[in-house]
mmCIF file of C-alpha atoms and ligand atoms in Angstrom:
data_model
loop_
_atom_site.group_PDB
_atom_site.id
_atom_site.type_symbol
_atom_site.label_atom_id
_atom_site.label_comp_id
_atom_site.label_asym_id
_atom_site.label_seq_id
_atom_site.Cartn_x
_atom_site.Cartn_y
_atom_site.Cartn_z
ATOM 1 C CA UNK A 5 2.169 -29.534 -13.746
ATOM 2 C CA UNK A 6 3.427 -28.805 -10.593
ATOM 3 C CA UNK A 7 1.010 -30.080 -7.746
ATOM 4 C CA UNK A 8 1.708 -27.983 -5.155
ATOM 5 C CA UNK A 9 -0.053 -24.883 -7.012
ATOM 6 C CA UNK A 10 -3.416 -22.903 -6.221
ATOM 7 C CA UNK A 11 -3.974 -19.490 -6.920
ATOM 8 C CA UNK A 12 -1.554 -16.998 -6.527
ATOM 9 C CA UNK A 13 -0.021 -16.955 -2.673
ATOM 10 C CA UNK A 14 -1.783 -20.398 -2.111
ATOM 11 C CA UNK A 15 0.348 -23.705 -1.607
ATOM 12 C CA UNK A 16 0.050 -27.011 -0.110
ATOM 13 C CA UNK A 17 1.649 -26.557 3.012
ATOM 14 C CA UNK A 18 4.886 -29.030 4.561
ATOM 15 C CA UNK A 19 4.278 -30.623 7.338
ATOM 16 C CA UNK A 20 5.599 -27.730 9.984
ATOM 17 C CA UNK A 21 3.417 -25.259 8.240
ATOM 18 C CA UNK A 22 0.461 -27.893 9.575
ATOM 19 C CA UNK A 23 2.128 -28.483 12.920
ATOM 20 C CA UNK A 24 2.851 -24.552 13.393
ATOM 21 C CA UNK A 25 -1.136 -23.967 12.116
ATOM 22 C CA UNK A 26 -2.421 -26.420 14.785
ATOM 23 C CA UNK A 27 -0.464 -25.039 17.626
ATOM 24 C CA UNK A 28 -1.451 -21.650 16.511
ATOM 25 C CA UNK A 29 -4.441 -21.300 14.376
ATOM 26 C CA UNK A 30 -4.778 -18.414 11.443
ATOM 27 C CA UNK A 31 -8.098 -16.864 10.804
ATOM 28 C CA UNK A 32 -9.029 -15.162 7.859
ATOM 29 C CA UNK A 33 -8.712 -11.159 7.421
ATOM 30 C CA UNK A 34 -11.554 -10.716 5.981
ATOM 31 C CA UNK A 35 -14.690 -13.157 7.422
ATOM 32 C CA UNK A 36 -12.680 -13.859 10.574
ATOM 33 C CA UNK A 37 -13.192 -18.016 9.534
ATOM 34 C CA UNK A 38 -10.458 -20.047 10.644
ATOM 35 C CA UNK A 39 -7.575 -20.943 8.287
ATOM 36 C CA UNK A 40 -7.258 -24.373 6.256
ATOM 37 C CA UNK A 41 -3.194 -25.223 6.769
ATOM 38 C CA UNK A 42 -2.902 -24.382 2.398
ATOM 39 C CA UNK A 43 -4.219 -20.786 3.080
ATOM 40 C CA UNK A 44 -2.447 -17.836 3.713
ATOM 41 C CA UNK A 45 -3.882 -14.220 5.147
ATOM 42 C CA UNK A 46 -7.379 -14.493 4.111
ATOM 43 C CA UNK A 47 -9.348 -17.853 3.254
ATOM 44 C CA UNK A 48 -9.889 -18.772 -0.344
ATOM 45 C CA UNK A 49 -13.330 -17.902 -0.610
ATOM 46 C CA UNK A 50 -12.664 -13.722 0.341
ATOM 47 C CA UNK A 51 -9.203 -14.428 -1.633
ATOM 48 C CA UNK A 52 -11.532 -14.602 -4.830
ATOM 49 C CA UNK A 53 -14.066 -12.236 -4.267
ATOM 50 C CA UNK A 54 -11.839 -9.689 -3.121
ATOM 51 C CA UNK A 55 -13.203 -6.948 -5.232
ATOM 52 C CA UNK A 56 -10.023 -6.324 -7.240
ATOM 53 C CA UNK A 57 -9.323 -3.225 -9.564
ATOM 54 C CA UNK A 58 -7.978 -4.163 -12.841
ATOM 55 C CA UNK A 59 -4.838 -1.943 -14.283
ATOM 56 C CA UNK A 60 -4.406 -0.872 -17.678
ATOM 57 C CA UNK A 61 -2.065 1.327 -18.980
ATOM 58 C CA UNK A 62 -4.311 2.193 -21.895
ATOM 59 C CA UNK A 63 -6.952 3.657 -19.462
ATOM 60 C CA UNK A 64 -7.501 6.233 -16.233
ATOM 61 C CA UNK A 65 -8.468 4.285 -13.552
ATOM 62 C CA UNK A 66 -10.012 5.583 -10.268
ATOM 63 C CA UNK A 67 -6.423 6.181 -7.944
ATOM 64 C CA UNK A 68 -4.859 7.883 -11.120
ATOM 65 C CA UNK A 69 -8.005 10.010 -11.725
ATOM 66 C CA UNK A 70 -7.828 11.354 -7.740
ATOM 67 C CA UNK A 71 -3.947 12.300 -8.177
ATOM 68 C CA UNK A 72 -4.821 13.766 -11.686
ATOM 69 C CA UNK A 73 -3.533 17.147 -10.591
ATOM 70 C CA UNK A 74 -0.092 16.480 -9.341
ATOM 71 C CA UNK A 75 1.776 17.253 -12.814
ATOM 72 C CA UNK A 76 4.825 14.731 -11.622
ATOM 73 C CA UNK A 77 2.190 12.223 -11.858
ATOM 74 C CA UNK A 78 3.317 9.251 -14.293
ATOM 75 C CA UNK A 79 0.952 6.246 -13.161
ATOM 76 C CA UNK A 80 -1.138 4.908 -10.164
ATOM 77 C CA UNK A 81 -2.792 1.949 -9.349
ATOM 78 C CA UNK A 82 -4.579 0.115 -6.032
ATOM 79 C CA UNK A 83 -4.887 -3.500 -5.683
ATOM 80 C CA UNK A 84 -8.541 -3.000 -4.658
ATOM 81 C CA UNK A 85 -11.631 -1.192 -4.132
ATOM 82 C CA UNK A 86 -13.655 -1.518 -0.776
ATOM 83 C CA UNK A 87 -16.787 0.870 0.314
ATOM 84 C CA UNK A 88 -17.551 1.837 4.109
ATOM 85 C CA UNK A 89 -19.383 -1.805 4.726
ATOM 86 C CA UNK A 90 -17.405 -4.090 3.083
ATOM 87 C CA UNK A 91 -15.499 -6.730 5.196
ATOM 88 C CA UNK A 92 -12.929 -6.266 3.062
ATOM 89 C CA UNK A 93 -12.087 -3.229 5.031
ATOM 90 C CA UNK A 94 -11.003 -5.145 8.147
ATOM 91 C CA UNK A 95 -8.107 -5.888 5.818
ATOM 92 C CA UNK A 96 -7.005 -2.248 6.517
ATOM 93 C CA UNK A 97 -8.062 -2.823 10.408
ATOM 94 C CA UNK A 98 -5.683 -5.617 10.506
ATOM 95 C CA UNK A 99 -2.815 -3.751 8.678
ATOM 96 C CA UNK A 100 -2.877 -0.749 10.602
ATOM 97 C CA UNK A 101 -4.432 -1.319 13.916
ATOM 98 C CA UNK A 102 -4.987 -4.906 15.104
ATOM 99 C CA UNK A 103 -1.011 -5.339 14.257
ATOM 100 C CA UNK A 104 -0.841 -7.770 11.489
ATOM 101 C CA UNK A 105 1.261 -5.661 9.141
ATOM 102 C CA UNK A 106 2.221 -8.987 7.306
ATOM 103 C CA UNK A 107 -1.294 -9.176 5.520
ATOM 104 C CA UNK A 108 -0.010 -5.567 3.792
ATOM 105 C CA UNK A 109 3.601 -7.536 2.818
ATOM 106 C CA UNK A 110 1.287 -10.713 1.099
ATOM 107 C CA UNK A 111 -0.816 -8.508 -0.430
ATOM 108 C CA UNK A 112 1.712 -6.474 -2.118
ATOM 109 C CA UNK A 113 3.646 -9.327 -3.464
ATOM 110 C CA UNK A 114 0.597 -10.463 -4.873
ATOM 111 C CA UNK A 115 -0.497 -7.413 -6.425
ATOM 112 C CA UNK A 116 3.433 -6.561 -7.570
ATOM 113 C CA UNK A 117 3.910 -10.004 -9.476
ATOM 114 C CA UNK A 118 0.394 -8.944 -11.303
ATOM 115 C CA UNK A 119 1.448 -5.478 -12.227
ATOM 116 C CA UNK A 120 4.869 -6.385 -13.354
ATOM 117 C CA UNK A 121 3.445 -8.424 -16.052
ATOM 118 C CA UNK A 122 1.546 -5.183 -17.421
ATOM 119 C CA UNK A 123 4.983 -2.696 -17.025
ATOM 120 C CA UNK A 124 3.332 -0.923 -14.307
ATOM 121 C CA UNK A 125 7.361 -0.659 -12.407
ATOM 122 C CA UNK A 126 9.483 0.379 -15.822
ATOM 123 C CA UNK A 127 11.428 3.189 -14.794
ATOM 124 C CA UNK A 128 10.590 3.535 -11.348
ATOM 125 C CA UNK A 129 13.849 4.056 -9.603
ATOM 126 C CA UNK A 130 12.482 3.141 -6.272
ATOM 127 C CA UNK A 131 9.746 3.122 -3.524
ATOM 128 C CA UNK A 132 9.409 5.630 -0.585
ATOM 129 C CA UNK A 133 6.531 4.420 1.786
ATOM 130 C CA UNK A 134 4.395 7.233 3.016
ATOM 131 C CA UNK A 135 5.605 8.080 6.548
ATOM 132 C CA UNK A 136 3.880 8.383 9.278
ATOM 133 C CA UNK A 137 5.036 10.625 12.290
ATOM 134 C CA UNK A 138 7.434 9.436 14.393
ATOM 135 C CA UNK A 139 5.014 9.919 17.526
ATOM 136 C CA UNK A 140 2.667 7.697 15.949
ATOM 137 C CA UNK A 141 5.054 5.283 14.633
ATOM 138 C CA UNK A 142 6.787 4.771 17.930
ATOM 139 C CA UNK A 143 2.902 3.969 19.075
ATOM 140 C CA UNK A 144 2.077 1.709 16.627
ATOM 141 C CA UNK A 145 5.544 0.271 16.802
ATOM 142 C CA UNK A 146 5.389 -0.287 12.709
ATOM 143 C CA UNK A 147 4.986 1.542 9.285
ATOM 144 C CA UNK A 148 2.446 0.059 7.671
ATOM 145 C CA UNK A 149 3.333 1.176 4.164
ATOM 146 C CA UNK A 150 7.026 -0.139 4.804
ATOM 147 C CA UNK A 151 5.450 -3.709 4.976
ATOM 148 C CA UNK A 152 3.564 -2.807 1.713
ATOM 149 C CA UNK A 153 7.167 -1.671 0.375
ATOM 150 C CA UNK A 154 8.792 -4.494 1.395
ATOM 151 C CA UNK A 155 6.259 -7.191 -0.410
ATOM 152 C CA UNK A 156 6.833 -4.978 -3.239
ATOM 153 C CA UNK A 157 10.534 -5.049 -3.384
ATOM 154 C CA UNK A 158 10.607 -8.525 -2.958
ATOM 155 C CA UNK A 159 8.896 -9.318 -6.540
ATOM 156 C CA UNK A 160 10.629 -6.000 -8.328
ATOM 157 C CA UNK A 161 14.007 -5.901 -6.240
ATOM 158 C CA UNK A 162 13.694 -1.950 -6.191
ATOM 159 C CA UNK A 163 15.025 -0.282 -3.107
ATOM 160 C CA UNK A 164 13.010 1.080 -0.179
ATOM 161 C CA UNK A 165 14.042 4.610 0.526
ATOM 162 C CA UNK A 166 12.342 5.528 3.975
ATOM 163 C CA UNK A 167 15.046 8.109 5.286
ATOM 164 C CA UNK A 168 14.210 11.070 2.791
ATOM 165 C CA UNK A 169 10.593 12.111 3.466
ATOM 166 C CA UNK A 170 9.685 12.738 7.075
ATOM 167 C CA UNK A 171 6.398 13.632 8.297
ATOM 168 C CA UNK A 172 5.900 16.202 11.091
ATOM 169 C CA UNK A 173 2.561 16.311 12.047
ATOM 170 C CA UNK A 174 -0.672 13.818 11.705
ATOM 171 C CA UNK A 175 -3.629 16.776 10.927
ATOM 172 C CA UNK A 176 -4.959 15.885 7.971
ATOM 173 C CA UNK A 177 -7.929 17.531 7.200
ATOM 174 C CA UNK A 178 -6.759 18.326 3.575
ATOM 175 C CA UNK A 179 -9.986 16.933 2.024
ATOM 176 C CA UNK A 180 -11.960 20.020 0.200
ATOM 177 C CA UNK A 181 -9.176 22.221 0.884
ATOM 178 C CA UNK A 182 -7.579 24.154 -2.857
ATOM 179 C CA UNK A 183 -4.576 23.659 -4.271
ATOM 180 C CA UNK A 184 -3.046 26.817 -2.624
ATOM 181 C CA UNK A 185 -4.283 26.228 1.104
ATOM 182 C CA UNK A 186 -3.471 22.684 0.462
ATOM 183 C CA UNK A 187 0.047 23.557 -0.111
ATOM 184 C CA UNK A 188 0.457 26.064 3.133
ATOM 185 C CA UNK A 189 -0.783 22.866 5.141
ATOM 186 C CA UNK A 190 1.293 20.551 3.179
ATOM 187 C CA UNK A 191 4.381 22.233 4.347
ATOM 188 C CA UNK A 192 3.901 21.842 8.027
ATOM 189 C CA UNK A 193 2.964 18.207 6.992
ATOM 190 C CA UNK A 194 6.056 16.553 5.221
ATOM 191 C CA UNK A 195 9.712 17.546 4.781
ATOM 192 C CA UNK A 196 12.622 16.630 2.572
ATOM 193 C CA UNK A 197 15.406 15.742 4.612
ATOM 194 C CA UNK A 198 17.869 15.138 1.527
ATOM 195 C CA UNK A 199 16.311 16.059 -1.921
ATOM 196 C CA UNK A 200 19.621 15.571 -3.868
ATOM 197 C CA UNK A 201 19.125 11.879 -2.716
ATOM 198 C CA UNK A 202 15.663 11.806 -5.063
ATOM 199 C CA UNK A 203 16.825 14.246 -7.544
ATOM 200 C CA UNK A 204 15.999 12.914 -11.197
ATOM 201 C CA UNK A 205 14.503 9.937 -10.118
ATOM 202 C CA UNK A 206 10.841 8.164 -10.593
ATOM 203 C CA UNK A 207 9.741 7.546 -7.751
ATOM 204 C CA UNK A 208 7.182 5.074 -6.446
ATOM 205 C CA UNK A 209 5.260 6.447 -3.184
ATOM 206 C CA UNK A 210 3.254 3.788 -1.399
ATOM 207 C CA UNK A 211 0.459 4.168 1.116
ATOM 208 C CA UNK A 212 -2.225 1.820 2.646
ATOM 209 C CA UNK A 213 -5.573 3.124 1.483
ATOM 210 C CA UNK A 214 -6.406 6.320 -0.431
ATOM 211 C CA UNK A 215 -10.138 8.257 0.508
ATOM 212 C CA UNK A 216 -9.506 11.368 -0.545
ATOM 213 C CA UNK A 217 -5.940 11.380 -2.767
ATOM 214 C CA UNK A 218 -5.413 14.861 -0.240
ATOM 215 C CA UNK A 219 -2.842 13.085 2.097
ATOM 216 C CA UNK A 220 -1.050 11.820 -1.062
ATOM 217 C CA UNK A 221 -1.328 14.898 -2.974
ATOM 218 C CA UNK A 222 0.381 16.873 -0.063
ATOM 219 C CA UNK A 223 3.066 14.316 0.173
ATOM 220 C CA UNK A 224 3.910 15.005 -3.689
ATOM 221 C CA UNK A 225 3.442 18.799 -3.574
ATOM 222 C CA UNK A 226 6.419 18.945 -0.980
ATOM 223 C CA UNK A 227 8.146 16.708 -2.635
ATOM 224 C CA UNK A 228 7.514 18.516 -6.590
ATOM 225 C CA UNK A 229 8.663 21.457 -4.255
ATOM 226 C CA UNK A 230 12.092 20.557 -3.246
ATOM 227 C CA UNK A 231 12.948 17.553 -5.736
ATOM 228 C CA UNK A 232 14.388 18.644 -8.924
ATOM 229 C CA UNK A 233 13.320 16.697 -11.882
ATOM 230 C CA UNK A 234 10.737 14.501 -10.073
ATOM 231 C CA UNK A 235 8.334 11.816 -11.444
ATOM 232 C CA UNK A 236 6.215 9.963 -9.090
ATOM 233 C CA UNK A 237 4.033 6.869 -9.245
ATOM 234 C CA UNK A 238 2.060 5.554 -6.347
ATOM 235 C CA UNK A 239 0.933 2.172 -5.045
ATOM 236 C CA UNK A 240 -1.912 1.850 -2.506
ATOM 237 C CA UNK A 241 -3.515 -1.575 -1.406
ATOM 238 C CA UNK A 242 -6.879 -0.113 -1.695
ATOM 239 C CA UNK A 243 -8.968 2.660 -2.561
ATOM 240 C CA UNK A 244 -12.536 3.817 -0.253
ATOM 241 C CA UNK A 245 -15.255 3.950 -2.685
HETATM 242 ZN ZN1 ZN B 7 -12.589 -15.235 4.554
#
């Protein structure tokens, strides 16, 4: 039995990993708690209560049932489910806003090595992040759904294609809007650059947090639109109760 093992994404750290953590402490992402040395991103004790969605391929779950409409639709699946007052939430704060885009790279491994077990990546070609507008990215300074991507890609080795889907605008008030109107607004949101690059392929879109599914079901209108022969599978870290 190999000593050094916890539960998955926990080791016994070397002795840098100690040095590095005394010189600069980590706190968790969740309770804010300070880190012990062997943990990584969020302590142990929010690590195992995070309240995790289990995936099945023999059953709907709640990310699948939100994107229900989208007919290139071939799975979905979030690594968890967090409502409005759940610390769990500052997981999203951290990703997106308090720049620790590394908590969205941990994650995903995590939750990649899990669904790879259950065939949740056969066929999927490979894994455009949901952009963000280039305004807004040059603000942030990051993507956080290419750090998703990239823990992804490092279990499942599929490549990241970012270059294809831009996105011009940021409104988003999609939520409650039909199909139709939906669509209009969807075209002023996303465009193709280079469809013939995604042409045939399954596709794996990725994106942070899902509240609605709107943002996501715009993305994969525009992209049904312009994409011949499209199937599309999406990833989120979590899904707003
Ligand atoms: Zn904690």
């Amino acid at each position: 039995m190999n000593d050094s093992a916890g539960p998955r994404g926990y080791r016994r750290p070397g002795p840098i990993r100690m040095l590095l953590d005394f010189v600069f402490p980590h706190y968790c992402k969740v309770c804010g708690h300070r880190l012990d040395p062997s943990e990584n991103e969020l302590c142990i004790t929010c690590f195992l209560n995070m309240p995790r969605l289990e995936y099945r391929r023999d059953m709907i779950n709640p990310t699948e049932k939100m994107l229900l409409t989208e007919k290139s639709l071939v799975r979905a699946a979030s690594l968890m489910q967090y409502s409005k007052e759940s610390d769990y939430r500052n997981i999203l704060f951290h990703l997106k806003y308090w720049h620790h885009p590394k908590v969205g790279s941990w994650l995903a491994r995590i939750a990649a090595t899990e669904l790879k077990e259950k065939g949740f990546f056969e066929g999927i070609d490979c894994i455009v992040p949901l952009p963000l507008s280039l305004r807004k990215e040059i603000r942030r300074g990051y993507n956080q759904c290419t750090f998703i991507a990239k823990g992804i890609r490092q279990v499942t080795g599929l490549p990241i294609i970012s270059s294809v889907v831009k996105r011009e605008a940021e409104h988003s008030k999609q939520a409650g809007l039909g199909k139709y109107q939906r669509w209009k607004n969807a075209q002023d949101l996303f465009k193709v650059t280079d469809p013939s690059l995604l042409a045939g392929k399954h596709v794996l879109i990725i994106d942070d947090v899902i509240t609605t599914g709107a943002t996501l079901c715009s993305l994969i209108d525009v992209m049904e639109e312009s994409i011949p022969d499209l199937r599309v599978s999406v990833f989120t870290l979590a899904i707003a109760e």
